[in-house]
Tab-separated table of C-alpha atoms in Angstrom:
chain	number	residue	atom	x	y	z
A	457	UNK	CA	153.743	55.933	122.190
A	458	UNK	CA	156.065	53.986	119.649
A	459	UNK	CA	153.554	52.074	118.391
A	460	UNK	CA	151.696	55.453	117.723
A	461	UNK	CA	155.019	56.927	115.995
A	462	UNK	CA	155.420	54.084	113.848
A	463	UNK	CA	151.509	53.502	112.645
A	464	UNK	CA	151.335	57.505	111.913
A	465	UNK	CA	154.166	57.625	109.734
A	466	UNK	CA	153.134	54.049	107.883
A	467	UNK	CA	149.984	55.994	107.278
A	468	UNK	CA	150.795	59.099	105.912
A	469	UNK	CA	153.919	57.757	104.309
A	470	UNK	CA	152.694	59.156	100.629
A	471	UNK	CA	152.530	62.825	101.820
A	472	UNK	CA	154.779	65.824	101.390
A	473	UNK	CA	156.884	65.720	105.011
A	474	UNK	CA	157.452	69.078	106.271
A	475	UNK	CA	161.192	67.962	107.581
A	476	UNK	CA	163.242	68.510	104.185
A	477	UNK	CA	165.146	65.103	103.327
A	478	UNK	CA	169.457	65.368	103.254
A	479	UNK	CA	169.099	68.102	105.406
A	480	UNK	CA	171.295	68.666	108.798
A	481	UNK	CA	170.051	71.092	111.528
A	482	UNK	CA	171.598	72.283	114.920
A	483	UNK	CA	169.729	73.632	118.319
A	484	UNK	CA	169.237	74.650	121.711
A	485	UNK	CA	166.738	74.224	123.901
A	486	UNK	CA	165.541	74.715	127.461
A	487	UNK	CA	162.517	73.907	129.446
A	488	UNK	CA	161.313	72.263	132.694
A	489	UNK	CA	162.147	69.210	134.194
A	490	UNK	CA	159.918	66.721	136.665
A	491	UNK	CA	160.989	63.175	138.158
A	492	UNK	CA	158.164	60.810	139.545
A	493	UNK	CA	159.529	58.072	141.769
A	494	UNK	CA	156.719	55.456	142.540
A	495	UNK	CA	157.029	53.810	145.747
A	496	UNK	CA	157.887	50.173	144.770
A	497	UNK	CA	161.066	51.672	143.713
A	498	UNK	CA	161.688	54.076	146.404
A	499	UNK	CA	163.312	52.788	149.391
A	500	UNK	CA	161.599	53.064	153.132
A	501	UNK	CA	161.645	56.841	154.611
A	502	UNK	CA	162.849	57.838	151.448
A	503	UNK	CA	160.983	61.028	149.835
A	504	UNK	CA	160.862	63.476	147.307
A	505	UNK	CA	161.863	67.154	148.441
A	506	UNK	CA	161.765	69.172	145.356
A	507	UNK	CA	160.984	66.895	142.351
A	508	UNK	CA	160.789	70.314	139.431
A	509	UNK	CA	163.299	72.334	137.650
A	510	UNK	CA	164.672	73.768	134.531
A	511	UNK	CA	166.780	72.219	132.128
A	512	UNK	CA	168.388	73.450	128.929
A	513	UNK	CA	170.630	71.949	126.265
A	514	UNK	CA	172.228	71.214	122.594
A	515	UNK	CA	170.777	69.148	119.912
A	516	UNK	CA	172.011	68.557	116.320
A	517	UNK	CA	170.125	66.293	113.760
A	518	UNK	CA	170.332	64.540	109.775
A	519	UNK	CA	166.849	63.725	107.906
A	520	UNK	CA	167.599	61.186	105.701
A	521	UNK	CA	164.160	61.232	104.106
A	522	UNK	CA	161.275	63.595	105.034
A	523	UNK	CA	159.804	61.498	107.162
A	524	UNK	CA	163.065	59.452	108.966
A	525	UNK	CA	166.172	61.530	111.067
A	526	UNK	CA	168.672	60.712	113.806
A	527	UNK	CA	169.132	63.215	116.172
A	528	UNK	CA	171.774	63.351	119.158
A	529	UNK	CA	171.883	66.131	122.404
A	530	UNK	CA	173.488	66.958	125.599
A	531	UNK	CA	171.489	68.629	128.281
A	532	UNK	CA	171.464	69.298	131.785
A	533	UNK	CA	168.592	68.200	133.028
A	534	UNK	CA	167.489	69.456	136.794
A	535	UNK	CA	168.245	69.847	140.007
A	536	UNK	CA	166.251	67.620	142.436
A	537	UNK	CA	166.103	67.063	146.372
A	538	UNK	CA	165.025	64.193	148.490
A	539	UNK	CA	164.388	64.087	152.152
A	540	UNK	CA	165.006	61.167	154.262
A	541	UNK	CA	168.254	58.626	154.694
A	542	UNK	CA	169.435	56.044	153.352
A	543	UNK	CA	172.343	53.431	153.704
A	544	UNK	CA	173.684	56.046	156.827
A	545	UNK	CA	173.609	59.492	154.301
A	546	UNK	CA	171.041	62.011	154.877
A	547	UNK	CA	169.679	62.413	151.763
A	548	UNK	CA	169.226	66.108	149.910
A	549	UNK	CA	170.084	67.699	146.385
A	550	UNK	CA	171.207	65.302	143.348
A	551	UNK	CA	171.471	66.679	139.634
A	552	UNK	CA	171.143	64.974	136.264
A	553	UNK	CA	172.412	65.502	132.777
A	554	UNK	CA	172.795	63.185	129.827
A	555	UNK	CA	173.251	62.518	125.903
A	556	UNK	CA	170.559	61.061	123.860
A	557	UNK	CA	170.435	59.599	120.922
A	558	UNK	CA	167.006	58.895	119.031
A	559	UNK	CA	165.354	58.373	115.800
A	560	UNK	CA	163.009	61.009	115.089
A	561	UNK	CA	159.745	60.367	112.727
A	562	UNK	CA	157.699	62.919	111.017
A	563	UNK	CA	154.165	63.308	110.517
A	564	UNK	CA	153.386	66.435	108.330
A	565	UNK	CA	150.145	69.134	109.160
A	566	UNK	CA	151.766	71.277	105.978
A	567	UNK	CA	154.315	72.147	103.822
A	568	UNK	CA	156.492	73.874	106.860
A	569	UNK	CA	155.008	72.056	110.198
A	570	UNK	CA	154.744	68.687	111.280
A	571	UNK	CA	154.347	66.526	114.244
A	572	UNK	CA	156.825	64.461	115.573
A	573	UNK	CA	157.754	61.280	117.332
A	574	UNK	CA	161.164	60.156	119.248
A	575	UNK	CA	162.367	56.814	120.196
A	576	UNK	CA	165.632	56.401	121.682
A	577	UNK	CA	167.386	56.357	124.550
A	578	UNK	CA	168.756	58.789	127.439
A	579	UNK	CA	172.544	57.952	128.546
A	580	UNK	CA	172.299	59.649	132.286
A	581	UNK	CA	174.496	60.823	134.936
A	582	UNK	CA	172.996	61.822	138.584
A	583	UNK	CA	175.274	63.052	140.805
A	584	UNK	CA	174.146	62.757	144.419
A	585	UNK	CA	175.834	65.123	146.811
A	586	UNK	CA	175.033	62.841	150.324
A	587	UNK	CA	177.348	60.063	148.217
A	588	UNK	CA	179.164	62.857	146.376
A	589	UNK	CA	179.324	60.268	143.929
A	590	UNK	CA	177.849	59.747	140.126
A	591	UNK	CA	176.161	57.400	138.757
A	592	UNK	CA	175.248	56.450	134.697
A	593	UNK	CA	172.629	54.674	133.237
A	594	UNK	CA	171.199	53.799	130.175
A	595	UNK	CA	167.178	54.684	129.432
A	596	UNK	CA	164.535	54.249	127.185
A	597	UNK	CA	163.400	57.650	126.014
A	598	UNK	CA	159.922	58.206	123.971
A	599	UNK	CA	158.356	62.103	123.015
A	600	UNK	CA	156.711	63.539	121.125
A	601	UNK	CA	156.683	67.252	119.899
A	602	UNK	CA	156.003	69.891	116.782
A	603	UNK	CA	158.164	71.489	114.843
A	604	UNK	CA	157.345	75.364	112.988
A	605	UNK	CA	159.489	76.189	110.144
A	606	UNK	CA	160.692	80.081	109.079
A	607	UNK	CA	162.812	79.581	106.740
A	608	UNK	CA	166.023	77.821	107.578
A	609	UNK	CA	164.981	78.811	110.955
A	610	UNK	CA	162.735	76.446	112.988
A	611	UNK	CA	160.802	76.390	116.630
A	612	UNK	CA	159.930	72.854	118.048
A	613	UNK	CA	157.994	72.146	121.446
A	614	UNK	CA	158.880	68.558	122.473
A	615	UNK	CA	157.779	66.605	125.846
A	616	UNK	CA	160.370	63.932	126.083
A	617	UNK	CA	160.003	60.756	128.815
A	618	UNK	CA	162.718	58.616	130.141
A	619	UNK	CA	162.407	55.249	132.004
A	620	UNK	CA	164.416	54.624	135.476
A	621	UNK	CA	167.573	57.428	134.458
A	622	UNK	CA	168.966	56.108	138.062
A	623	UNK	CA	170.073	52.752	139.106
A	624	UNK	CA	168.376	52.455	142.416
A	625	UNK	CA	171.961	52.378	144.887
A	626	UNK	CA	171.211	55.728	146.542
A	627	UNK	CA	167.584	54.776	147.465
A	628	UNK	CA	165.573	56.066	144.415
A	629	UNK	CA	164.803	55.353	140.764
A	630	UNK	CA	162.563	57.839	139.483
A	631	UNK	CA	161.349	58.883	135.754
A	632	UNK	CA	162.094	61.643	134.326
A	633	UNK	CA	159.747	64.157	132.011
A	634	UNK	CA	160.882	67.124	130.227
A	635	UNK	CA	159.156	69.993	128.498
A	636	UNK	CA	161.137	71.881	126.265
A	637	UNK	CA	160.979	74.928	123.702
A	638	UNK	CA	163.590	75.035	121.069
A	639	UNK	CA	164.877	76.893	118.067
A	640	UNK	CA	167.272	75.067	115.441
A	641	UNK	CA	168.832	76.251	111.905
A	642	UNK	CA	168.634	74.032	109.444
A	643	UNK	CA	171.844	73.347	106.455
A	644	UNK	CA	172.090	71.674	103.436
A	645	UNK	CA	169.547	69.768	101.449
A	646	UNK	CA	169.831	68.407	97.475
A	647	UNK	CA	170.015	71.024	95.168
A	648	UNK	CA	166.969	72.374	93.605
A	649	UNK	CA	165.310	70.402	90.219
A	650	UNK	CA	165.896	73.783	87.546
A	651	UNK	CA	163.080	75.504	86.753
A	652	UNK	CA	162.579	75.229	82.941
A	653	UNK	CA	161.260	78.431	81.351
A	654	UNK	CA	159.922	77.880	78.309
A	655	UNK	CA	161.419	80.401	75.611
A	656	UNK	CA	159.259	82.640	73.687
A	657	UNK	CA	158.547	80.941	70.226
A	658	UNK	CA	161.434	81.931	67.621
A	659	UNK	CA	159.743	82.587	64.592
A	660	UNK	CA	161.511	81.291	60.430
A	661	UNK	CA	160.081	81.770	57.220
A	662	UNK	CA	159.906	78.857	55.041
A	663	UNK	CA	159.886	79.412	51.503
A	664	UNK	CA	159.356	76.700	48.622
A	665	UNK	CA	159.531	76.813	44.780
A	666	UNK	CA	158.469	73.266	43.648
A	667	UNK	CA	157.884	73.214	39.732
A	668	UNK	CA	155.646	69.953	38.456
A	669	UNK	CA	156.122	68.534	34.665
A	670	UNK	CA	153.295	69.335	32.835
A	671	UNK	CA	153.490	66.163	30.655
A	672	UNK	CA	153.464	64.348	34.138
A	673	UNK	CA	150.141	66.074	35.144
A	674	UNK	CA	147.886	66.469	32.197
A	675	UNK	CA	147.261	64.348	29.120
A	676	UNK	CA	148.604	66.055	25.307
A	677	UNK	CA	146.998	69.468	25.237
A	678	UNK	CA	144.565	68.983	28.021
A	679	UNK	CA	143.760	70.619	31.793
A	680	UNK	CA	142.679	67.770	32.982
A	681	UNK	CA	144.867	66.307	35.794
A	682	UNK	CA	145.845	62.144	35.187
A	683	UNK	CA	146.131	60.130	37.966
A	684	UNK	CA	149.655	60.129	38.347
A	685	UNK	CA	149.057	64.033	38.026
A	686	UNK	CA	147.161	63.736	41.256
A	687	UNK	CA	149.258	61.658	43.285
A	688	UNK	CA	152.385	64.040	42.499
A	689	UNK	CA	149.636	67.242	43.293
A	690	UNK	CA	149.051	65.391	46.546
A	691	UNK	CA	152.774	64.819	47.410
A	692	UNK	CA	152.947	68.697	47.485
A	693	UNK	CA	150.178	69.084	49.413
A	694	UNK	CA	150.925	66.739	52.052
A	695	UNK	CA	154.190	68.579	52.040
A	696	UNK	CA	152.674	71.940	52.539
A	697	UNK	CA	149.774	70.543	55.261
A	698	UNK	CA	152.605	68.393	57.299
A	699	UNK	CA	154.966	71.513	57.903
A	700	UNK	CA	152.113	73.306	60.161
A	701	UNK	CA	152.684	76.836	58.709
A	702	UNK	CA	151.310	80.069	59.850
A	703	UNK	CA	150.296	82.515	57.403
A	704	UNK	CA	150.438	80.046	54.146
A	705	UNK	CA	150.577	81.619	51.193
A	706	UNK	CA	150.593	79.655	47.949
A	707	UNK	CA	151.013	80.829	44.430
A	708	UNK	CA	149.979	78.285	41.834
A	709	UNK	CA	151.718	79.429	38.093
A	710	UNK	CA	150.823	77.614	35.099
A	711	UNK	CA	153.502	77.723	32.010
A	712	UNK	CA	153.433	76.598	28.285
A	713	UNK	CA	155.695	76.748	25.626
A	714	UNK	CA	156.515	78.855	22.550
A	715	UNK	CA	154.732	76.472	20.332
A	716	UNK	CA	151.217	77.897	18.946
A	717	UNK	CA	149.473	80.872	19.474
A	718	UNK	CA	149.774	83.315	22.761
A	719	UNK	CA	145.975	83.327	23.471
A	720	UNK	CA	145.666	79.851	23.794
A	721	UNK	CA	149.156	79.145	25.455
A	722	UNK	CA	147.889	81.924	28.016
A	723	UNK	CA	144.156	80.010	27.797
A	724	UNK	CA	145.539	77.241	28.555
A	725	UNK	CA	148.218	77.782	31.492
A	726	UNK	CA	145.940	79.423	33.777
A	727	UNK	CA	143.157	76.348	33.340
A	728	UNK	CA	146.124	74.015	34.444
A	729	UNK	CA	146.955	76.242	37.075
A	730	UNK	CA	143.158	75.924	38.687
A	731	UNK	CA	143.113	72.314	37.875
A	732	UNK	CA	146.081	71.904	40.406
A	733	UNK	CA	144.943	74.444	42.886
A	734	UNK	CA	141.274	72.729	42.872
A	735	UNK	CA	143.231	69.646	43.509
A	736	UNK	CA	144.987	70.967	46.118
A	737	UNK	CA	141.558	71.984	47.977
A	738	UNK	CA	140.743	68.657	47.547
A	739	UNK	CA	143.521	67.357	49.882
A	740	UNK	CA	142.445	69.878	52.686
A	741	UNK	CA	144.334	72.492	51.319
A	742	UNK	CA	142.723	76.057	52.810
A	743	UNK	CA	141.397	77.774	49.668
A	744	UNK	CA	141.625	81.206	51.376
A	745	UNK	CA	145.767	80.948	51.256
A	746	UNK	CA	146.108	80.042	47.176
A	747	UNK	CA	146.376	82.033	44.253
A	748	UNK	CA	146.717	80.839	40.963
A	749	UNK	CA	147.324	82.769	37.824
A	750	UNK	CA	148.482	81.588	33.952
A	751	UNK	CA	151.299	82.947	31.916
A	752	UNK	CA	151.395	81.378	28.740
A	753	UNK	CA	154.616	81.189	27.149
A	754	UNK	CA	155.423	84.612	28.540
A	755	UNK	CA	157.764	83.148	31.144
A	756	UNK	CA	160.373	80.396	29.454
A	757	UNK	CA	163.004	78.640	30.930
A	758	UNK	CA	164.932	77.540	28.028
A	759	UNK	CA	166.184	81.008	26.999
A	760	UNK	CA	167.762	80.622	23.526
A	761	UNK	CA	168.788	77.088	24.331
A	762	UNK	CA	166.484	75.821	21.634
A	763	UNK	CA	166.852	78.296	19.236
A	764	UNK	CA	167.682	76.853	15.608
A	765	UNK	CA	166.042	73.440	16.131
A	766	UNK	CA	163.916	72.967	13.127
A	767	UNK	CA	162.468	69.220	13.747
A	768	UNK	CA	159.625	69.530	15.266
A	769	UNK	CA	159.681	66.143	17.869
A	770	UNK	CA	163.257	67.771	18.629
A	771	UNK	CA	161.858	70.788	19.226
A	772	UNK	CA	159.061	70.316	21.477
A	773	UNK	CA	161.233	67.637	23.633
A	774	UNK	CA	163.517	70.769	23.963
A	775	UNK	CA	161.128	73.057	25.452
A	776	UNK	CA	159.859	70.546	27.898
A	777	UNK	CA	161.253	72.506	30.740
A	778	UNK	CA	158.995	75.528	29.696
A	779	UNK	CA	155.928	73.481	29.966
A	780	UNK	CA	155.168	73.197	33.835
A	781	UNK	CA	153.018	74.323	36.729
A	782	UNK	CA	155.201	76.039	39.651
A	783	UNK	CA	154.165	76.222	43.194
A	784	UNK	CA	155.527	78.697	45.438
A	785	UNK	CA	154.230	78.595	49.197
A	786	UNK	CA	155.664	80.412	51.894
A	787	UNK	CA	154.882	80.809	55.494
A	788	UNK	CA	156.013	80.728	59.114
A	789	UNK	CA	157.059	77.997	61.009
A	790	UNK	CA	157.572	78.433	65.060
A	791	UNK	CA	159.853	76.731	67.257
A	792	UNK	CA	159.978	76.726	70.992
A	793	UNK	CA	162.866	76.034	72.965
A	794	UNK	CA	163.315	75.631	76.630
A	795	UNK	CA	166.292	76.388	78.843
């Protein structure tokens, strides 16, 4: 039986144990009791009377792990007869009751049940009334039983067996076997991991204004984008694409300045305007989110600073502010917490 206990937990030593570890758990328990003397250790014309009857006691327990607990009891344990004499005493009634201390070793069938093992041993008194004396011995003690949980309620049914619980001076040694229904309550155990609920996403606008240099994009008087024009067109889109917005909206403005006519400061803003927002499709932009639309010189953002500046060179290096492409994107940007 101990060799079965210890190979069945070995093997299922990766499951879920029913028996919850750093848990204690108090009981009672009654049942019936038998004792089986065989005859090389009974002495001549010594025999068994009445060799059944009940027993009921106290049990408390600690599971270290799921698997591994130490559990200790008190019980009385029967009342027996024998018939016979021995050493001059007519032989009759003699009672037993003990403490026990064993390891116990748990072999799960689900989440709330398992099967059990116990190895350990039986401390026992028997009083014998023909002696009126009492005697205490130490015995190996094996069982075996199954354990129901409700809750922090739990029902076990244990057979227990105990080797020799007498010493053999009143003319008998027997063995003792006990069946026993129980119900415990079980305390304690390591507090609970928290449960982590995730948070319903919180929801932020973000909301750019990025204005480009149109001297830094396009050549003198042209729509077409240089190559530094396109690496600082892809900066802003790689900034747009690596934010993961919902709802994107982009707005692509093209602006001149005062200098020459309206139609072709207008003609021209709106074909630098496309220029950039074609670029921007080409760097996986989603064309379905961008507008673009030209203003001309309808939109400055010099105001009067240049005013009075009759050199030409001095005058167009003024307005250089006035002569850009502006990108406005917006959209929404979702965070999830957890608590």
């Amino acid at each position: 039986m101990i060799a079965l206990a210890v190979g069945s937990v070995v093997a299922f030593g990766s499951a879920a144990y029913a028996a919850e570890a750093e848990t204690g758990y108090v009981g009672v328990k009654t049942g019936w009791s038998h004792v089986e003397t065989p005859s090389r250790r009974t002495a001549p014309g010594v025999h068994h009377n009445s060799n059944n009857g009940w027993n009921y006691g106290i049990y408390g327990g600690y599971n270290f792990t799921s698997f591994l607990g130490l559990e200790a009891g008190y019980s009385y344990l029967g009342n027996f007869s024998n018939k016979g004499n021995y050493d001059g005493k007519k032989l009759g009634k003699y009672n037993l009751h003990g403490a026990e201390l064993a390891a116990i070793l748990a072999v799960p069938f689900n989440d709330t049940d398992d099967l059990f093992f116990k190895v350990g041993g039986l401390i026992a008194n028997n009083h014998d009334k023909a002696f009126n004396h009492t005697e205490t011995r130490a015995a190996p003690l094996v069982g075996i039983g199954t354990r129901i949980a409700f809750g922090d309620f739990i029902t076990r049914l244990e057979y227990n067996y105990a080797h020799k619980v007498t010493d053999g001076k009143y003319g008998y040694q027997p063995d003792l076997s006990t069946l026993n229904v129980g119900l415990e309550w079980k305390f304690g155990g390591a507090a609970p991991a928290p449960v982590v609920v995730p948070e319903a996403p919180k929801s932020v606008v973000v909301s750019k204004n990025i204005s480009l240099d149109s001297e830094a994009l396009f050549g003198f008087n042209s729509s077409k984008l240089s190559a530094d024009g396109k690496q600082s067109v892809a900066s802003v889109s790689k900034e747009i694409n690596d934010n993961n917005l919902k709802d994107v909206r982009i707005e692509v403005e093209g602006h001149t300045d005062r200098i020459g006519s309206e139609q072709y400061n207008l003609e021209l803003s709106k074909k630098r305007a496309r220029a950039v927002v074609e670029e921007f499709i080409a760097d996986g932009v989603d064309p379905s989110t961008i507008t673009a639309e030209g203003y001309g010189k309808s939109r400055p953002v010099t105001g009067d600073k240049c005013n009075g500046i009759k050199n030409r060179k001095a005058l167009v290096e003024c307005l250089a502010p006035d002569r850009r492409v502006e990108v406005k994107f917006t959209g929404v940007e979702e965070h999830v917490e957890t608590k």
